[in-house]
Coordinates of C-alpha atoms and ligand atoms in Angstrom, one line a residue:
X2 CA 10.0 13.4 -15.3
X3 CA 11.1 15.8 -18.0
X4 CA 14.4 14.0 -18.2
X5 CA 12.6 10.8 -19.2
X6 CA 10.5 12.6 -21.8
X7 CA 13.6 14.1 -23.5
X8 CA 15.4 10.7 -23.7
X9 CA 12.3 9.1 -25.1
X10 CA 12.1 11.7 -27.9
X11 CA 15.8 11.4 -28.6
X12 CA 15.9 7.6 -29.0
X13 CA 12.4 6.8 -29.8
X14 CA 12.6 3.6 -27.9
X15 CA 10.9 2.5 -24.7
X16 CA 13.9 0.5 -23.5
X17 CA 15.9 3.6 -22.5
X18 CA 12.9 4.9 -20.7
X19 CA 12.6 1.6 -18.8
X20 CA 16.2 1.6 -17.8
X21 CA 15.9 5.2 -16.8
X22 CA 12.9 4.4 -14.7
X23 CA 14.7 1.5 -13.1
X24 CA 17.7 3.6 -12.2
X25 CA 15.6 6.4 -10.8
X26 CA 13.5 3.9 -8.8
X27 CA 16.7 2.3 -7.5
X28 CA 18.3 5.6 -6.6
X29 CA 15.1 6.9 -4.9
X30 CA 14.9 3.8 -2.7
X31 CA 18.6 3.8 -2.0
X32 CA 18.2 7.3 -0.7
X33 CA 16.3 5.8 2.2
X34 CA 19.6 4.1 3.2
X35 CA 21.5 7.4 3.4
X36 CA 20.7 8.3 7.0
X37 CA 22.1 4.9 8.0
X38 CA 25.5 5.4 6.3
X39 CA 27.4 5.1 9.6
X40 CA 25.6 1.9 10.5
X41 CA 26.5 0.4 7.2
X42 CA 30.2 1.3 7.8
X43 CA 30.0 -0.4 11.2
X44 CA 28.3 -3.4 9.6
X45 CA 31.2 -3.6 7.2
X46 CA 33.8 -3.7 9.9
X47 CA 31.9 -6.1 12.1
X48 CA 31.6 -8.5 9.1
X49 CA 35.3 -8.1 8.4
X50 CA 36.3 -9.0 11.9
X51 CA 33.7 -11.9 12.2
X52 CA 34.8 -13.5 9.0
X53 CA 38.5 -13.1 9.7
X54 CA 38.0 -14.8 13.0
X55 CA 36.1 -17.6 11.4
X56 CA 38.5 -18.2 8.6
X57 CA 41.5 -18.1 11.0
X58 CA 40.3 -21.3 12.7
X59 CA 41.4 -23.8 9.9
X60 CA 44.7 -21.8 9.8
X61 CA 45.2 -22.3 13.5
X62 CA 44.6 -26.0 13.2
X63 CA 47.1 -26.1 10.3
X64 CA 49.8 -24.4 12.5
X65 CA 49.0 -27.0 15.3
X66 CA 49.4 -29.9 12.9
X67 CA 52.3 -28.8 10.8
X68 CA 54.4 -26.8 13.3
X69 CA 53.8 -28.9 16.4
X70 CA 52.1 -32.2 16.1
X71 CA 54.0 -33.3 12.9
X72 CA 57.3 -32.4 14.5
X73 CA 56.4 -34.3 17.7
X74 CA 56.3 -31.1 19.8
X75 CA 53.2 -31.7 21.8
X76 CA 52.1 -31.3 25.4
X77 CA 49.0 -30.7 27.3
X78 CA 49.7 -27.0 27.8
X79 CA 50.2 -26.5 24.1
X80 CA 46.9 -28.3 23.3
X81 CA 45.1 -26.2 25.9
X82 CA 46.6 -23.0 24.4
X83 CA 45.4 -23.9 20.9
X84 CA 42.0 -24.8 22.2
X85 CA 41.7 -21.5 24.1
X86 CA 42.7 -19.5 21.0
X87 CA 40.2 -21.5 19.0
X88 CA 37.5 -20.7 21.5
X89 CA 38.4 -17.0 21.5
X90 CA 38.2 -16.9 17.7
X91 CA 34.8 -18.6 17.9
X92 CA 33.6 -16.1 20.4
X93 CA 34.9 -13.2 18.4
X94 CA 33.2 -14.5 15.2
X95 CA 30.0 -15.1 17.1
X96 CA 29.9 -11.7 18.7
X97 CA 30.7 -9.7 15.6
X98 CA 28.3 -11.7 13.4
X99 CA 25.7 -11.1 16.1
X100 CA 26.3 -7.3 16.2
X101 CA 26.5 -7.0 12.4
X102 CA 23.2 -8.9 12.0
X103 CA 21.4 -6.8 14.6
X104 CA 22.7 -3.5 13.1
X105 CA 21.6 -4.6 9.7
X106 CA 18.1 -5.7 10.7
X107 CA 17.7 -2.5 12.6
X108 CA 18.7 -0.3 9.7
X109 CA 16.7 -2.5 7.2
X110 CA 13.5 -2.4 9.2
X111 CA 14.0 1.4 9.8
X112 CA 14.4 2.0 6.1
X113 CA 11.3 0.0 5.3
X114 CA 9.2 1.6 8.0
X115 CA 10.1 5.0 6.6
X116 CA 9.3 3.9 3.1
X117 CA 5.9 2.5 4.2
X118 CA 5.1 5.7 5.9
X119 CA 6.0 7.8 2.9
X120 CA 4.0 5.5 0.6
X121 CA 0.9 5.6 2.8
X122 CA 1.2 9.4 3.2
X123 CA 1.5 9.7 -0.6
X124 CA -1.4 7.4 -1.3
X125 CA -3.7 9.3 1.0
X126 CA -2.9 12.5 -0.9
X127 CA -3.9 11.1 -4.2
X128 CA -6.9 12.4 -6.0
X129 CA -9.9 10.1 -6.5
X130 CA -9.0 9.5 -10.1
X131 CA -5.9 7.6 -8.9
X132 CA -8.2 5.2 -7.0
X133 CA -10.5 4.9 -10.0
X134 CA -7.6 3.3 -11.9
X135 CA -6.3 0.9 -9.2
X136 CA -7.5 -2.1 -7.3
X137 CA -7.3 -1.6 -3.6
X138 CA -6.0 -5.1 -3.4
X139 CA -2.9 -4.2 -5.4
X140 CA -2.3 -1.1 -3.3
X141 CA -2.4 -3.3 -0.2
X142 CA 0.2 -5.5 -1.8
X143 CA 2.3 -2.4 -2.5
X144 CA 2.3 -1.2 1.0
X145 CA 2.7 -4.6 2.7
X146 CA 4.6 -7.1 0.6
X147 CA 6.5 -4.9 -1.8
X148 CA 8.0 -2.9 1.1
X149 CA 8.8 -6.3 2.7
X150 CA 10.7 -7.3 -0.4
X151 CA 12.7 -4.1 -0.3
X152 CA 13.5 -4.8 3.3
X153 CA 15.0 -8.1 2.2
X154 CA 17.2 -6.1 -0.2
X155 CA 18.8 -4.3 2.7
X156 CA 18.9 -7.2 5.1
X157 CA 19.7 -10.1 2.7
X158 CA 21.1 -8.8 -0.6
X159 CA 23.4 -6.2 0.9
X160 CA 24.4 -8.5 3.7
X161 CA 25.3 -11.2 1.2
X162 CA 27.2 -8.7 -0.9
X163 CA 29.2 -7.5 2.0
X164 CA 29.6 -10.7 4.0
X165 CA 29.8 -13.4 1.3
X166 CA 31.8 -11.2 -1.1
X167 CA 34.3 -10.5 1.7
X168 CA 34.4 -14.1 2.7
X169 CA 35.1 -15.3 -0.8
X170 CA 38.0 -12.8 -1.3
X171 CA 39.4 -13.8 2.1
X172 CA 39.2 -17.5 1.4
X173 CA 41.0 -17.0 -1.8
X174 CA 43.7 -14.9 -0.1
X175 CA 44.1 -17.6 2.6
X176 CA 44.4 -20.3 -0.1
X177 CA 47.1 -18.6 -2.0
X178 CA 48.9 -17.9 1.2
X179 CA 48.9 -21.6 1.9
X180 CA 49.7 -23.2 -1.4
X181 CA 49.7 -21.5 -4.8
X182 CA 49.2 -24.7 -6.9
X183 CA 46.2 -26.0 -5.0
X184 CA 44.8 -22.4 -4.8
X185 CA 45.0 -22.2 -8.6
X186 CA 43.2 -25.5 -9.0
X187 CA 40.4 -24.3 -6.7
X188 CA 40.0 -21.0 -8.4
X189 CA 39.8 -22.8 -11.7
X190 CA 36.4 -24.2 -10.6
X191 CA 35.0 -20.7 -10.4
X192 CA 34.0 -20.2 -14.1
X193 CA 32.3 -23.5 -14.0
X194 CA 30.3 -22.6 -11.0
X195 CA 29.4 -19.3 -12.5
X196 CA 28.2 -21.0 -15.6
X197 CA 25.9 -23.3 -13.6
X198 CA 24.6 -20.3 -11.7
X199 CA 23.8 -18.3 -14.8
X200 CA 22.0 -21.2 -16.4
X201 CA 19.9 -21.8 -13.4
X202 CA 19.4 -18.2 -12.5
X203 CA 17.0 -17.3 -15.3
X204 CA 14.8 -20.3 -14.7
X205 CA 14.8 -19.6 -10.9
X206 CA 13.8 -16.1 -11.5
X207 CA 10.9 -17.0 -13.7
X208 CA 9.5 -19.5 -11.2
X209 CA 9.9 -16.9 -8.5
X210 CA 8.1 -14.2 -10.5
X211 CA 5.3 -16.6 -11.3
X212 CA 4.8 -17.4 -7.7
X213 CA 4.7 -13.7 -6.8
X214 CA 2.2 -12.9 -9.5
X215 CA 0.0 -15.7 -8.4
X216 CA 0.2 -14.6 -4.8
X217 CA -0.8 -11.0 -5.6
X218 CA -3.7 -12.2 -7.7
X219 CA -4.8 -14.3 -4.8
X220 CA -4.5 -11.4 -2.4
X221 CA -6.4 -9.1 -4.7
X222 CA -9.1 -11.7 -5.1
X223 CA -9.5 -12.0 -1.4
X224 CA -9.5 -8.3 -0.8
X225 CA -12.2 -7.8 -3.4
X226 CA -14.3 -10.6 -1.9
X227 CA -14.1 -9.2 1.6
X228 CA -15.3 -5.8 0.5
X229 CA -18.1 -7.4 -1.6
X230 CA -19.0 -10.1 0.8
X231 CA -22.4 -8.6 1.3
X232 CA -23.2 -8.9 -2.4
X233 CA -21.7 -12.3 -2.7
X234 CA -24.0 -13.6 0.0
X235 CA -27.0 -11.7 -1.3
X236 CA -26.7 -13.2 -4.7
X237 CA -25.6 -16.6 -3.5
X238 CA -22.3 -16.3 -5.3
X239 CA -20.5 -18.3 -2.6
X240 CA -20.1 -21.4 -4.8
X241 CA -18.9 -19.5 -7.9
X242 CA -16.5 -17.5 -5.7
X243 CA -15.3 -20.6 -4.0
X244 CA -14.6 -22.1 -7.4
X245 CA -12.6 -19.1 -8.4
X246 CA -10.8 -19.1 -5.1
X247 CA -9.9 -22.8 -5.4
X248 CA -8.6 -22.1 -8.9
X249 CA -6.4 -19.1 -7.8
X250 CA -5.3 -21.1 -4.7
X251 CA -4.3 -24.0 -6.9
X252 CA -2.3 -21.8 -9.2
X253 CA -0.4 -20.3 -6.3
X254 CA 0.2 -23.8 -4.9
X255 CA 1.7 -25.2 -8.1
X256 CA 3.7 -22.1 -8.7
X257 CA 5.1 -22.4 -5.2
X258 CA 5.9 -26.0 -5.5
X259 CA 7.6 -25.4 -8.8
X260 CA 9.7 -22.6 -7.3
X261 CA 10.7 -24.7 -4.3
X262 CA 11.5 -27.7 -6.5
X263 CA 13.8 -25.7 -8.7
X264 CA 15.5 -24.2 -5.7
X265 CA 16.2 -27.6 -4.3
X266 CA 17.6 -28.8 -7.6
X267 CA 19.8 -25.7 -7.8
X268 CA 21.1 -26.1 -4.3
X269 CA 21.8 -29.8 -4.6
X270 CA 23.7 -29.3 -7.9
X271 CA 25.8 -26.9 -6.0
X272 CA 26.4 -29.4 -3.3
X273 CA 27.5 -32.0 -5.9
X274 CA 29.8 -29.5 -7.5
X275 CA 31.3 -28.8 -4.1
X276 CA 31.8 -32.5 -3.4
X277 CA 33.5 -33.0 -6.7
X278 CA 35.8 -30.2 -5.9
X279 CA 36.5 -31.7 -2.5
X280 CA 37.3 -35.1 -3.9
X281 CA 39.7 -33.5 -6.4
X282 CA 41.3 -31.6 -3.6
X283 CA 41.7 -34.8 -1.5
X284 CA 43.1 -36.6 -4.5
X285 CA 45.6 -33.9 -5.7
X286 CA 46.5 -32.9 -2.2
X287 CA 46.8 -36.5 -0.9
X288 CA 49.2 -37.3 -3.7
X289 CA 51.2 -34.2 -2.8
X290 CA 51.3 -35.1 0.8
X291 CA 52.4 -38.6 0.0
X292 CA 55.1 -37.2 -2.2
X293 CA 56.1 -34.9 0.7
X294 CA 55.6 -31.8 -1.3
X295 CA 52.6 -30.7 0.9
X296 CA 52.2 -30.6 4.6
X297 CA 49.2 -32.4 6.1
X298 CA 48.0 -29.3 7.9
X299 CA 47.9 -27.3 4.7
X300 CA 45.7 -30.1 3.1
X301 CA 43.4 -30.0 6.2
X302 CA 43.1 -26.2 5.9
X303 CA 42.4 -26.4 2.2
X304 CA 39.7 -29.0 2.7
X305 CA 38.0 -26.7 5.3
X306 CA 38.3 -23.7 2.9
X307 CA 36.9 -25.6 -0.1
X308 CA 33.9 -26.5 1.9
X309 CA 33.4 -22.8 2.9
X310 CA 34.2 -21.7 -0.6
X311 CA 30.9 -22.8 -2.2
X312 CA 28.6 -21.4 0.5
X313 CA 29.2 -17.7 -0.3
X314 CA 29.0 -18.3 -4.0
X315 CA 25.7 -20.1 -3.6
X316 CA 24.5 -17.3 -1.3
X317 CA 25.4 -14.6 -3.7
X318 CA 23.7 -16.3 -6.7
X319 CA 20.7 -16.9 -4.6
X320 CA 20.6 -13.3 -3.6
X321 CA 20.6 -12.4 -7.3
X322 CA 17.0 -13.6 -7.4
X323 CA 16.0 -11.6 -4.4
X324 CA 17.7 -8.6 -6.0
X325 CA 15.6 -9.1 -9.2
X326 CA 12.4 -9.2 -7.3
X327 CA 13.5 -6.2 -5.3
X328 CA 13.9 -4.2 -8.5
X329 CA 10.4 -5.2 -9.5
X330 CA 9.0 -4.1 -6.1
X331 CA 11.1 -0.9 -6.2
X332 CA 9.7 0.0 -9.6
X333 CA 6.2 -0.6 -8.5
X334 CA 6.6 1.5 -5.4
X335 CA 8.4 4.2 -7.3
X336 CA 5.6 4.2 -9.8
X337 CA 3.3 5.3 -7.0
X338 CA 5.7 7.7 -5.3
X339 CA 6.5 9.4 -8.5
X340 CA 2.8 9.8 -9.5
X341 CA 1.7 13.4 -9.1
X342 CA -1.1 13.6 -6.5
X343 CA -3.2 15.4 -9.0
X344 CA -4.9 17.6 -6.5
X345 CA -2.4 20.3 -5.5
X346 CA -2.2 22.2 -2.3
X347 CA -2.1 25.9 -3.2
X348 CA 1.4 27.4 -2.9
X349 CA 2.1 29.5 0.1
X350 CA 1.9 32.6 -2.1
X351 CA -1.5 31.8 -3.5
X352 CA -3.1 30.2 -0.4
X353 CA -6.0 32.1 1.1
X354 CA -6.2 31.6 4.8
X355 CA -9.7 31.8 6.2
X356 CA -11.3 30.0 9.1
X357 CA -14.6 28.2 8.9
X358 CA -16.1 30.9 11.1
X359 CA -15.3 33.7 8.6
X360 CA -17.2 32.0 5.8
X361 CA -20.6 33.2 4.8
X362 CA -21.3 30.2 2.6
X363 CA -21.9 31.7 -0.8
X364 CA -21.2 29.2 -3.6
X365 CA -20.4 29.9 -7.3
X366 CA -20.0 27.4 -10.0
X367 CA -18.7 29.4 -13.0
X368 CA -18.7 27.7 -16.4
X369 CA -17.6 24.4 -14.9
X370 CA -16.8 21.6 -17.2
X371 CA -15.5 18.2 -16.2
X372 CA -15.0 14.6 -17.3
X373 CA -13.5 11.7 -15.5
X374 CA -11.6 10.6 -18.6
X375 CA -9.9 12.6 -21.3
X376 CA -12.4 13.9 -23.9
X377 CA -15.3 12.8 -21.7
X378 CA -17.8 15.4 -20.8
X379 CA -19.9 14.7 -17.7
X380 CA -20.5 18.3 -16.6
X381 CA -21.0 20.9 -19.3
X382 CA -20.5 24.6 -18.6
X383 CA -22.4 24.5 -15.3
X384 CA -23.3 27.9 -13.8
X385 CA -24.8 28.1 -10.4
X386 CA -24.9 30.5 -7.6
X387 CA -26.0 29.5 -4.1
X388 CA -26.7 32.3 -1.6
X389 CA -25.4 32.0 2.0
X390 CA -27.9 29.9 4.1
X391 CA -29.9 28.9 1.0
X392 CA -31.2 25.3 0.8
X393 CA -30.9 23.8 -2.6
X394 CA -32.4 20.4 -3.7
X395 CA -31.0 18.6 -6.7
X396 CA -32.9 15.9 -8.6
X397 CA -32.3 14.3 -11.9
X398 CA -31.9 11.0 -13.7
X399 CA -29.3 8.4 -12.7
X400 CA -25.9 9.4 -14.2
X401 CA -26.9 13.0 -14.6
X402 CA -23.8 14.2 -12.8
X403 CA -25.2 15.1 -9.4
X404 CA -22.7 13.3 -7.3
X405 CA -20.0 14.5 -9.7
X406 CA -20.9 18.1 -8.8
X407 CA -20.4 17.3 -5.2
X408 CA -17.1 15.5 -5.8
X409 CA -15.9 18.7 -7.6
X410 CA -17.0 20.9 -4.7
X411 CA -15.0 18.7 -2.3
X412 CA -12.1 18.7 -4.7
X413 CA -11.9 15.0 -5.0
X414 CA -11.3 15.9 -8.6
X415 CA -10.3 19.2 -10.1
X416 CA -12.5 20.9 -12.7
X417 CA -11.3 20.8 -16.3
X418 CA -12.6 24.3 -17.1
X419 CA -14.2 27.1 -15.2
X420 CA -14.0 27.5 -11.4
X421 CA -15.8 26.8 -8.2
X422 CA -15.7 29.6 -5.6
X423 CA -16.7 29.9 -2.0
X424 CA -17.3 33.5 -0.9
X425 CA -15.6 34.5 -4.2
X426 CA -12.4 32.5 -3.5
X427 CA -11.5 29.8 -5.9
X428 CA -11.4 26.5 -3.9
X429 CA -8.1 25.7 -5.5
X430 CA -6.6 28.5 -3.4
X431 CA -7.9 27.1 -0.2
X432 CA -5.7 24.6 1.7
X433 CA -7.5 21.3 1.5
X434 CA -7.9 21.1 5.3
X435 CA -9.7 24.4 5.3
X436 CA -11.9 23.4 2.4
X437 CA -12.9 20.2 4.1
X438 CA -13.7 22.1 7.3
X439 CA -15.9 24.5 5.4
X440 CA -17.7 21.8 3.4
X441 CA -19.4 18.9 5.4
X442 CA -20.5 15.9 3.4
X443 CA -23.0 13.2 4.3
X444 CA -23.1 10.3 1.9
X445 CA -25.8 7.7 1.5
X446 CA -23.6 5.0 2.9
X447 CA -21.5 6.9 5.5
X448 CA -18.1 5.5 6.2
X449 CA -17.3 4.8 9.8
X450 CA -13.8 4.0 11.1
X451 CA -13.0 1.2 13.4
X452 CA -13.2 2.9 16.8
X453 CA -15.8 3.9 19.4
X454 CA -18.9 5.9 18.5
X455 CA -17.3 8.9 20.4
X456 CA -14.2 8.7 18.1
X457 CA -16.3 8.3 15.0
X458 CA -18.3 11.5 15.8
X459 CA -15.2 13.6 16.7
X460 CA -13.0 11.9 14.1
X461 CA -10.4 11.0 16.6
X462 CA -9.8 14.7 17.5
X463 CA -9.0 14.7 21.2
X464 CA -9.8 18.4 21.6
X465 CA -13.5 17.6 21.1
X466 CA -14.8 16.5 24.5
X467 CA -17.1 13.6 25.3
X468 CA -19.7 16.0 26.5
X469 CA -19.7 17.9 23.2
X470 CA -20.1 14.6 21.3
X471 CA -23.1 13.5 23.5
X472 CA -24.7 16.9 23.2
X473 CA -24.3 16.7 19.4
X474 CA -25.9 13.3 19.3
X475 CA -28.8 14.5 21.4
X476 CA -29.2 17.5 19.1
X477 CA -29.7 15.3 16.0
X478 CA -31.8 12.7 17.8
X479 CA -29.2 9.9 17.8
X480 CA -28.8 9.7 21.6
X481 CA -31.5 7.2 22.4
X482 CA -30.4 4.9 19.5
X483 CA -26.8 5.0 20.8
X484 CA -27.7 4.4 24.4
X485 CA -29.5 1.2 23.3
X486 CA -26.2 -0.2 22.0
X487 CA -24.3 -2.7 24.2
X488 CA -21.6 -0.2 25.4
X489 CA -23.5 3.0 24.6
X490 CA -21.1 5.7 23.4
X491 CA -18.1 3.4 23.8
X492 CA -19.5 0.7 21.5
X493 CA -16.7 -0.3 19.2
X494 CA -17.6 -0.1 15.6
X495 CA -15.7 -2.1 13.0
X496 CA -14.8 -1.1 9.5
X497 CA -18.0 -0.2 7.6
X498 CA -19.8 0.4 10.9
X499 CA -21.2 -3.1 11.2
X500 CA -24.0 -3.4 13.6
X501 CA -25.5 0.0 12.6
X502 CA -28.1 0.5 9.9
X503 CA -27.6 3.0 7.1
X504 CA -29.9 5.4 8.8
X505 CA -28.1 5.1 12.1
X506 CA -24.8 5.7 10.5
X507 CA -26.3 8.8 8.9
X508 CA -27.4 10.1 12.2
X509 CA -23.8 9.7 13.4
X510 CA -22.6 11.7 10.4
X511 CA -25.1 14.4 11.3
X512 CA -23.7 14.5 14.7
X513 CA -20.2 15.0 13.1
X514 CA -21.7 18.0 11.3
X515 CA -22.9 19.5 14.6
X516 CA -19.5 19.0 16.2
X517 CA -17.4 20.4 13.3
X518 CA -19.9 23.1 12.2
X519 CA -19.1 23.3 8.5
X520 CA -20.6 26.4 6.8
X521 CA -21.7 24.4 3.8
X522 CA -23.6 21.1 4.2
X523 CA -24.0 18.5 1.5
X524 CA -26.2 15.4 1.5
X525 CA -25.9 13.0 -1.3
X526 CA -29.1 10.8 -1.4
X527 CA -28.9 10.7 2.3
X528 CA -32.5 9.6 2.8
X529 CA -32.7 6.9 0.2
X530 CA -33.5 3.4 1.4
X531 CA -34.5 4.4 5.0
X532 CA -37.5 3.1 6.8
X533 CA -40.1 5.7 7.5
X534 CA -39.2 6.0 11.2
X535 CA -35.5 6.5 10.6
X536 CA -36.2 8.8 7.7
X537 CA -38.3 11.0 9.9
X538 CA -35.3 11.1 12.4
X539 CA -32.9 12.0 9.6
X540 CA -35.3 14.5 8.2
X541 CA -35.6 16.2 11.6
X542 CA -31.8 16.1 12.0
X543 CA -31.4 17.6 8.6
X544 CA -33.7 20.5 9.3
X545 CA -32.0 21.1 12.7
X546 CA -28.6 21.0 11.2
X547 CA -29.2 22.9 8.0
X548 CA -30.6 25.9 9.8
X549 CA -28.3 28.9 8.9
X550 CA -26.1 26.8 6.7
X551 CA -25.8 26.7 2.9
X552 CA -27.2 23.3 2.2
X553 CA -27.3 21.2 -0.9
X554 CA -29.4 18.0 -0.8
X555 CA -29.4 15.5 -3.6
X556 CA -32.3 13.2 -3.4
X557 CA -34.3 10.7 -5.4
X558 CA -37.2 11.1 -2.9
X559 CA -38.9 14.3 -3.6
X560 CA -40.3 14.6 -0.1
X561 CA -36.8 15.3 1.1
X562 CA -36.3 18.4 -1.0
X563 CA -39.8 19.6 -1.7
X564 CA -39.5 22.4 0.8
X565 CA -36.1 23.6 -0.4
X566 CA -35.6 27.3 -1.3
X567 CA -34.8 26.2 -4.8
X568 CA -34.9 22.9 -6.7
X569 CA -32.6 22.2 -9.6
X570 CA -33.2 19.4 -12.1
X571 CA -30.1 18.0 -13.7
X572 CA -29.9 16.1 -17.0
X573 CA -26.7 15.2 -18.9
X574 CA -24.5 17.4 -16.7
X575 CA -26.7 20.5 -17.2
X576 CA -29.3 22.2 -15.1
X577 CA -32.5 22.0 -17.1
X578 CA -35.1 23.3 -14.7
X579 CA -34.8 25.4 -11.6
X580 CA -37.2 27.0 -9.2
X581 CA -39.4 26.3 -6.1
X582 CA -41.6 23.2 -6.0
X583 CA -44.6 25.4 -6.9
X584 CA -42.8 27.0 -9.9
X585 CA -41.5 23.7 -11.2
X586 CA -45.0 22.1 -10.9
X587 CA -46.4 24.9 -13.0
X588 CA -43.7 24.5 -15.5
X589 CA -45.1 21.0 -16.2
X590 CA -41.7 19.7 -17.2
X591 CA -39.4 16.9 -16.0
X592 CA -40.0 17.7 -12.3
X593 CA -43.7 17.6 -12.6
X594 CA -43.4 14.2 -14.3
X595 CA -41.2 12.9 -11.6
X596 CA -43.6 14.1 -9.0
X597 CA -46.5 12.3 -10.6
X598 CA -44.5 9.1 -10.7
X599 CA -43.5 9.5 -7.1
X600 CA -47.0 10.1 -6.1
X601 CA -48.2 6.9 -7.8
X602 CA -45.4 4.9 -6.3
X603 CA -46.2 6.4 -2.9
X604 CA -49.9 5.4 -3.3
X605 CA -48.8 1.9 -4.2
X606 CA -46.6 1.7 -1.2
X607 CA -49.4 2.9 1.1
X608 CA -51.7 0.4 -0.5
X609 CA -49.3 -2.4 -0.1
X610 CA -48.7 -1.6 3.5
X611 CA -52.4 -1.4 4.2
X612 CA -53.2 -4.7 2.5
X613 CA -50.4 -6.3 4.5
X614 CA -51.9 -4.9 7.7
X615 CA -55.3 -6.1 6.7
X616 CA -54.0 -9.6 6.0
X617 CA -52.1 -9.6 9.3
Ligands
LIG719 N1 -15.1 7.5 -11.0 C1 -15.7 7.6 -12.2 N2 -14.9 7.3 -13.4 C2 -15.5 7.4 -14.6 N3 -16.8 7.8 -14.8 C3 -17.6 8.0 -13.7 C4 -17.0 7.9 -12.4 N4 -18.0 8.3 -11.5 C5 -19.1 8.5 -12.2 N5 -18.8 8.4 -13.5 C6 -19.8 8.6 -14.7 O1 -20.2 10.0 -14.6 C7 -21.6 10.1 -14.8 C8 -22.2 10.9 -13.7 O2 -22.1 10.2 -12.5 P1 -22.7 10.7 -11.2 O3 -22.3 9.7 -10.1 O4 -22.4 12.1 -11.0 O5 -24.3 10.6 -11.4 P2 -25.5 10.9 -10.4 O6 -26.2 12.0 -11.0 O7 -25.0 11.1 -9.0 O8 -26.3 9.5 -10.5 P3 -27.1 8.8 -9.4 O9 -28.4 9.5 -9.2 O10 -27.3 7.4 -9.9 O11 -26.3 8.8 -8.1 C9 -22.1 8.7 -15.0 O12 -22.3 8.5 -16.4 C10 -21.0 7.8 -14.5 O13 -20.9 6.6 -15.2
LIG720 MG1 -25.0 9.9 -7.2

């Protein structure tokens, strides 16, 4: 990183930085190939043997024609011998090509599997600010198709460089060995071929890039749609979204067609060039044979080689495109891998090791300031002390920074100034695993993993027994609800916990709390939007679970927090009022205002329900 900065300062251009980044991306990815060095050496030798066997075949026929058939020295035994050698050469070529291909695929897939693993591990370590800046759709593309492109670098580009490069060199050697004049003529076509390849290459690359961009846009669009399907249907956006989808789909279609068309033109041009060279060879060679300056067998071998000559050149130029897209993918992946995770684990020296059981649960926010963006101030010099076992309620306007305070306590983001301490220890000195064991979080829309209810409660930790899970669910009052499900505790939940209501999902997260026993419990608007029956269940679960724990409850419904030991009112990232319900009512400030509003709203709700009942 510092290296890049220095160069940039020295030259003042971005170009150098770009190239630097490219090389470091390239080097970093190549490093994944290092453990497979030996395999690559083996691949090299297998290719060598395979190609040598393949290219010896025309030579063998040449010997048969010129040294035997042309001289009238034939016989069945001789023909059988030649046929047998030809067969052996074919088998050798097949076997070594097969081994080489297998080895290469194995190494290539291994490398990419490692890369995917590292990439996913790195992404899961990123702070939330990383995800604020990125579409999950594009991250999906990074992990899936970018790594796939890199795999094609190892399996196709490298293969082509080794195999086709070697083939080309060997063909040229064989040609010169056979006849220098004809060989010179053949090699003379090379610059011409190179010119065509260069001209086409740029165009091909452009079409390829365009198709890729269209595809990743389409994927991102689909990913966004899937996660927002609920909203789309709720707002009858299907038609609009379909229109957009058709548009994106159409773009991708035409980009693909264009790419395929230009590929076909390129390949056919190559074929034509090859045929022209072949015709020239037949003409020049034929004349020489007629003038008896060339043997028929040599001409035969040349014609075979000229046919094989174009194939590796074509392959190598084709691979150039793959190589280009690989560099793009490498840069993209490297951009993620080289991004600092933001939230740092404490160094072994600084780390404070405590277990969840040792924690009393005292919380200190000391002069905490924070903003999501630079020069932005969401939390301003917040000071707050929460005693072990105390229950705090937080209310405030939308956007006041309540959820932000919780995110800071969970270290989804790090504070800009000040510190947050648990039992006097800065949370930055706690290993993240410890911190997340101490602090248990229940969100309004709890996330459930795809898996059974049991697994969702114990978070896939096998050491928690089924009995413990069931006991926890009974404790929070979720047992009867779960038993009503089709497979009870083994009901499989899909992503987003489909099939369960928000309240039911919350009950499951309460059960998690009972299982993992965090010392500090946090609820962010956990009881908003619940029907009164489920709310009662959740309320009961809350009072059961919060007993003896430091608890912070953020709520818009005052009924949830009215009985807290202390209520804080937040506004613009500051605490503006604080005290018990009684004290705040007497203060006649923001809280009292909120309470009156809530009361009126409540009356209206009761009135509505009554009139509905009367009507029914
Ligand atoms: N990821 C983010 N990136 C940038 N700004 C953000 C981000 N999350 C929240 N904010 C901003 O920070 C401010 C505080 O947000 P926060 O979510 O803490 O409010 P809140 O008090 O929880 O509100 P609510 O009661 O609506 O949940 C808001 O102005 C919001 O726009
Ligand atoms: Mg919030």
